[in-house]
Amino acid sequence: NAGVMQNPRHLVRRRGQEARLRCSPMKGHSHVYWYRQLPEEGLKFMVYLQKENIIDESGMPKERFSAEFPKEGPSILRIQQVVRGDSAAYFCASSDPRGDGHTFGSGTRLTVV
Amino acid sequence: AQTVTQSQPEMSVQEAETVTLSCTYDTSESDYYLFWYKQPPSRQMILVIRQEAYKQQNATENRFSVNFQKAAKSFSLKISDSQLGDAAMYFCAYRSAWSNFGNEKLTFGTGTRLTIIP
């Protein structure tokens, strides 16, 4: 079991470009969470998805950010027209419907230059 | 909304000694879960210990134990016999026991950086 896989591990984008972050949950897990960690801060919840459904997006910025978890393939966190303030580590976690807790990926560090 | 506060940005401890990291939280809920996560320089989030609020007994995992004081809304982590590999950021986290559609989202504190002195 490969665990939660996130890629890329590091991503550099120029201001105004788009960033796409991918997350493949653990085998058997159908719930995906995205968190953002700004430098020297804790993780902040962004969005919770199940297959083909966004369940809770209360932590997502209203503009430029979107997330999906299609029937097939990884979950994608998409940031359009990136700005320097988007520079952060983005973590994905997955869980199964029994509620046994999060398993985290290793994160994607996004740097906007 | 729930909040989690870690008032010690940095702590250090001599190798083989004991250290306690503090965490307080605010909630109006009666049932919930509390966690301590370790984040080493690799950035991987590693679950250290978990406490269920309805259990009065403090959780223990080998050298790691908690002091859970529900009335005071306090959840401290004690690390005994500190080892060099314990050096990391430690985050306290809260999760409601009641969820809509299986939502287990976590609320994190700002973390404590633990340094182990050889």
GROMACS .gro file of C-alpha atoms in nm:
model
  231
    1ASN     CA    1   0.000   0.000   0.000
    2ALA     CA    2   0.172   0.314  -0.123
    3GLY     CA    3  -0.014   0.550   0.109
    4VAL     CA    4  -0.135   0.892   0.000
    5MET     CA    5   0.060   1.009  -0.303
    6GLN     CA    6   0.099   1.375  -0.384
    7ASN     CA    7   0.274   1.520  -0.682
    8PRO     CA    8   0.465   1.715  -0.761
    9ARG     CA    9   0.664   1.746  -0.442
   10HIS     CA   10   0.785   2.089  -0.541
   11LEU     CA   11   0.622   2.327  -0.788
   12VAL     CA   12   0.746   2.666  -0.900
   13ARG     CA   13   0.513   2.899  -1.083
   14ARG     CA   14   0.540   3.257  -1.201
   15ARG     CA   15   0.277   3.506  -1.093
   16GLY     CA   16  -0.032   3.472  -1.310
   17GLN     CA   17   0.026   3.109  -1.404
   18GLU     CA   18  -0.190   2.814  -1.303
   19ALA     CA   19  -0.089   2.552  -1.046
   20ARG     CA   20  -0.229   2.198  -1.045
   21LEU     CA   21  -0.165   1.979  -0.742
   22ARG     CA   22  -0.251   1.610  -0.752
   23CYS     CA   23  -0.345   1.369  -0.477
   24SER     CA   24  -0.406   0.994  -0.505
   25PRO     CA   25  -0.569   0.866  -0.187
   26MET     CA   26  -0.483   0.543  -0.015
   27LYS     CA   27  -0.636   0.232  -0.167
   28GLY     CA   28  -0.987   0.190  -0.030
   29HIS     CA   29  -1.018   0.553   0.079
   30SER     CA   30  -1.295   0.755  -0.082
   31HIS     CA   31  -1.270   1.076   0.124
   32VAL     CA   32  -1.011   1.342   0.044
   33TYR     CA   33  -0.914   1.658   0.235
   34TRP     CA   34  -0.690   1.944   0.129
   35TYR     CA   35  -0.503   2.162   0.378
   36ARG     CA   36  -0.273   2.459   0.334
   37GLN     CA   37   0.028   2.532   0.553
   38LEU     CA   38   0.171   2.882   0.532
   39PRO     CA   39   0.531   2.926   0.652
   40GLU     CA   40   0.568   2.879   1.029
   41GLU     CA   41   0.196   2.808   1.072
   42GLY     CA   42  -0.027   2.508   1.128
   43LEU     CA   43  -0.234   2.338   0.863
   44LYS     CA   44  -0.561   2.508   0.766
   45PHE     CA   45  -0.851   2.309   0.624
   46MET     CA   46  -0.952   2.401   0.272
   47VAL     CA   47  -1.191   2.145   0.126
   48TYR     CA   48  -1.339   1.798   0.178
   49LEU     CA   49  -1.442   1.586  -0.119
   50GLN     CA   50  -1.588   1.248  -0.191
   51LYS     CA   51  -1.590   1.092  -0.535
   52GLU     CA   52  -1.748   1.343  -0.774
   53ASN     CA   53  -1.876   1.561  -0.489
   54ILE     CA   54  -1.752   1.861  -0.295
   55ILE     CA   55  -1.889   1.816   0.056
   56ASP     CA   56  -1.735   2.106   0.248
   57GLU     CA   57  -1.544   2.391   0.087
   58SER     CA   58  -1.571   2.632   0.379
   59GLY     CA   59  -1.194   2.685   0.390
   60MET     CA   60  -1.141   2.755   0.022
   61PRO     CA   61  -1.069   3.109  -0.093
   62LYS     CA   62  -1.364   3.234  -0.293
   63GLU     CA   63  -1.168   3.312  -0.606
   64ARG     CA   64  -0.901   3.134  -0.811
   65PHE     CA   65  -0.910   2.809  -0.611
   66SER     CA   66  -1.103   2.499  -0.710
   67ALA     CA   67  -1.091   2.129  -0.629
   68GLU     CA   68  -1.225   1.813  -0.781
   69PHE     CA   69  -1.221   1.440  -0.713
   70PRO     CA   70  -1.339   1.263  -1.027
   71LYS     CA   71  -1.478   0.913  -1.046
   72GLU     CA   72  -1.151   0.798  -1.197
   73GLY     CA   73  -0.811   0.945  -1.121
   74PRO     CA   74  -0.659   1.163  -0.853
   75SER     CA   75  -0.804   1.460  -0.672
   76ILE     CA   76  -0.686   1.791  -0.815
   77LEU     CA   77  -0.641   2.123  -0.638
   78ARG     CA   78  -0.624   2.399  -0.897
   79ILE     CA   79  -0.504   2.753  -0.835
   80GLN     CA   80  -0.553   2.996  -1.118
   81GLN     CA   81  -0.350   3.316  -1.165
   82VAL     CA   82  -0.122   3.245  -0.873
   83VAL     CA   83   0.007   3.527  -0.654
   84ARG     CA   84   0.303   3.534  -0.413
   85GLY     CA   85   0.067   3.485  -0.118
   86ASP     CA   86  -0.026   3.140  -0.254
   87SER     CA   87   0.326   3.017  -0.174
   88ALA     CA   88   0.275   2.744   0.085
   89ALA     CA   89   0.280   2.370   0.143
   90TYR     CA   90  -0.042   2.201   0.035
   91PHE     CA   91  -0.128   1.872   0.202
   92CYS     CA   92  -0.376   1.610   0.102
   93ALA     CA   93  -0.519   1.355   0.343
   94SER     CA   94  -0.753   1.065   0.282
   95SER     CA   95  -0.980   0.857   0.501
   96ASP     CA   96  -1.223   0.573   0.459
   97PRO     CA   97  -1.597   0.586   0.531
   98ARG     CA   98  -1.552   0.406   0.865
   99GLY     CA   99  -1.386   0.718   1.004
  100ASP     CA  100  -1.051   0.576   1.105
  101GLY     CA  101  -0.881   0.911   1.072
  102HIS     CA  102  -0.658   1.091   0.826
  103THR     CA  103  -0.360   0.953   0.641
  104PHE     CA  104  -0.152   1.243   0.509
  105GLY     CA  105   0.055   1.275   0.196
  106SER     CA  106   0.397   1.438   0.200
  107GLY     CA  107   0.266   1.764   0.063
  108THR     CA  108   0.340   1.983  -0.237
  109ARG     CA  109   0.548   2.294  -0.175
  110LEU     CA  110   0.430   2.567  -0.412
  111THR     CA  111   0.660   2.862  -0.469
  112VAL     CA  112   0.535   3.160  -0.667
  113VAL     CA  113   0.809   3.378  -0.813
  114ALA     CA  114  -1.603   2.754   1.575
  115GLN     CA  115  -1.334   2.556   1.745
  116THR     CA  116  -0.988   2.696   1.808
  117VAL     CA  117  -0.665   2.530   1.913
  118THR     CA  118  -0.386   2.723   2.084
  119GLN     CA  119  -0.025   2.620   2.130
  120SER     CA  120   0.145   2.889   2.335
  121GLN     CA  121   0.501   2.757   2.309
  122PRO     CA  122   0.649   2.834   1.965
  123GLU     CA  123   0.975   2.660   2.061
  124MET     CA  124   1.090   2.414   2.324
  125SER     CA  125   1.416   2.237   2.384
  126VAL     CA  126   1.508   1.937   2.596
  127GLN     CA  127   1.822   1.746   2.682
  128GLU     CA  128   1.844   1.402   2.526
  129ALA     CA  129   1.696   1.134   2.757
  130GLU     CA  130   1.503   1.394   2.958
  131THR     CA  131   1.127   1.455   2.965
  132VAL     CA  132   0.946   1.743   2.801
  133THR     CA  133   0.583   1.855   2.801
  134LEU     CA  134   0.420   2.045   2.516
  135SER     CA  135   0.107   2.247   2.592
  136CYS     CA  136  -0.219   2.271   2.400
  137THR     CA  137  -0.548   2.433   2.488
  138TYR     CA  138  -0.864   2.437   2.283
  139ASP     CA  139  -1.202   2.602   2.280
  140THR     CA  140  -1.523   2.424   2.187
  141SER     CA  141  -1.888   2.410   2.286
  142GLU     CA  142  -1.912   2.043   2.190
  143SER     CA  143  -1.911   1.765   2.445
  144ASP     CA  144  -1.776   1.489   2.223
  145TYR     CA  145  -1.467   1.525   2.008
  146TYR     CA  146  -1.121   1.388   1.934
  147LEU     CA  147  -0.782   1.541   2.002
  148PHE     CA  148  -0.457   1.457   1.828
  149TRP     CA  149  -0.088   1.526   1.837
  150TYR     CA  150   0.095   1.518   1.505
  151LYS     CA  151   0.468   1.528   1.447
  152GLN     CA  152   0.613   1.701   1.140
  153PRO     CA  153   0.987   1.636   1.090
  154PRO     CA  154   1.191   1.827   0.831
  155SER     CA  155   1.069   1.581   0.567
  156ARG     CA  156   0.732   1.755   0.603
  157GLN     CA  157   0.542   1.427   0.649
  158MET     CA  158   0.258   1.456   0.903
  159ILE     CA  159   0.285   1.164   1.145
  160LEU     CA  160   0.014   1.082   1.397
  161VAL     CA  161   0.169   1.055   1.744
  162ILE     CA  162  -0.131   1.000   1.967
  163ARG     CA  163  -0.508   1.032   1.972
  164GLN     CA  164  -0.752   1.097   2.258
  165GLU     CA  165  -1.127   1.053   2.258
  166ALA     CA  166  -1.300   1.311   2.477
  167TYR     CA  167  -1.546   1.067   2.630
  168LYS     CA  168  -1.262   0.851   2.760
  169GLN     CA  169  -1.128   0.975   3.089
  170GLN     CA  170  -0.815   0.763   3.071
  171ASN     CA  171  -0.518   0.943   2.920
  172ALA     CA  172  -0.384   0.793   2.598
  173THR     CA  173  -0.033   0.647   2.591
  174GLU     CA  174   0.187   0.531   2.305
  175ASN     CA  175   0.526   0.406   2.423
  176ARG     CA  176   0.727   0.716   2.528
  177PHE     CA  177   0.441   0.951   2.443
  178SER     CA  178   0.152   1.023   2.678
  179VAL     CA  179  -0.106   1.295   2.719
  180ASN     CA  180  -0.257   1.481   3.009
  181PHE     CA  181  -0.617   1.541   2.905
  182GLN     CA  182  -0.808   1.782   3.128
  183LYS     CA  183  -1.154   1.814   2.974
  184ALA     CA  184  -1.292   2.075   3.212
  185ALA     CA  185  -0.986   2.296   3.158
  186LYS     CA  186  -0.985   2.220   2.783
  187SER     CA  187  -0.620   2.129   2.804
  188PHE     CA  188  -0.436   1.854   2.616
  189SER     CA  189  -0.063   1.842   2.681
  190LEU     CA  190   0.186   1.594   2.533
  191LYS     CA  191   0.461   1.442   2.744
  192ILE     CA  192   0.763   1.289   2.574
  193SER     CA  193   0.975   1.073   2.803
  194ASP     CA  194   1.334   0.968   2.742
  195SER     CA  195   1.369   1.220   2.456
  196GLN     CA  196   1.562   1.100   2.153
  197LEU     CA  197   1.731   1.289   1.871
  198GLY     CA  198   1.468   1.156   1.632
  199ASP     CA  199   1.197   1.337   1.830
  200ALA     CA  200   1.318   1.672   1.695
  201ALA     CA  201   1.031   1.812   1.487
  202MET     CA  202   0.734   2.047   1.481
  203TYR     CA  203   0.448   1.917   1.693
  204PHE     CA  204   0.092   2.012   1.615
  205CYS     CA  205  -0.213   1.971   1.834
  206ALA     CA  206  -0.540   1.915   1.644
  207TYR     CA  207  -0.913   1.895   1.716
  208ARG     CA  208  -1.190   1.707   1.539
  209SER     CA  209  -1.558   1.706   1.614
  210ALA     CA  210  -1.713   1.366   1.687
  211TRP     CA  211  -2.024   1.470   1.496
  212SER     CA  212  -1.986   1.489   1.124
  213ASN     CA  213  -2.200   1.560   0.823
  214PHE     CA  214  -2.135   1.315   0.544
  215GLY     CA  215  -1.833   1.169   0.718
  216ASN     CA  216  -1.652   1.502   0.743
  217GLU     CA  217  -1.348   1.456   0.968
  218LYS     CA  218  -1.178   1.788   0.906
  219LEU     CA  219  -0.913   1.885   1.157
  220THR     CA  220  -0.844   2.218   1.326
  221PHE     CA  221  -0.474   2.264   1.401
  222GLY     CA  222  -0.275   2.478   1.640
  223THR     CA  223   0.025   2.678   1.519
  224GLY     CA  224   0.276   2.422   1.638
  225THR     CA  225   0.572   2.390   1.874
  226ARG     CA  226   0.922   2.337   1.739
  227LEU     CA  227   1.102   2.084   1.959
  228THR     CA  228   1.481   2.075   1.964
  229ILE     CA  229   1.670   1.787   2.126
  230ILE     CA  230   2.006   1.880   2.278
  231PRO     CA  231   2.260   1.595   2.261
   0.00000   0.00000   0.00000
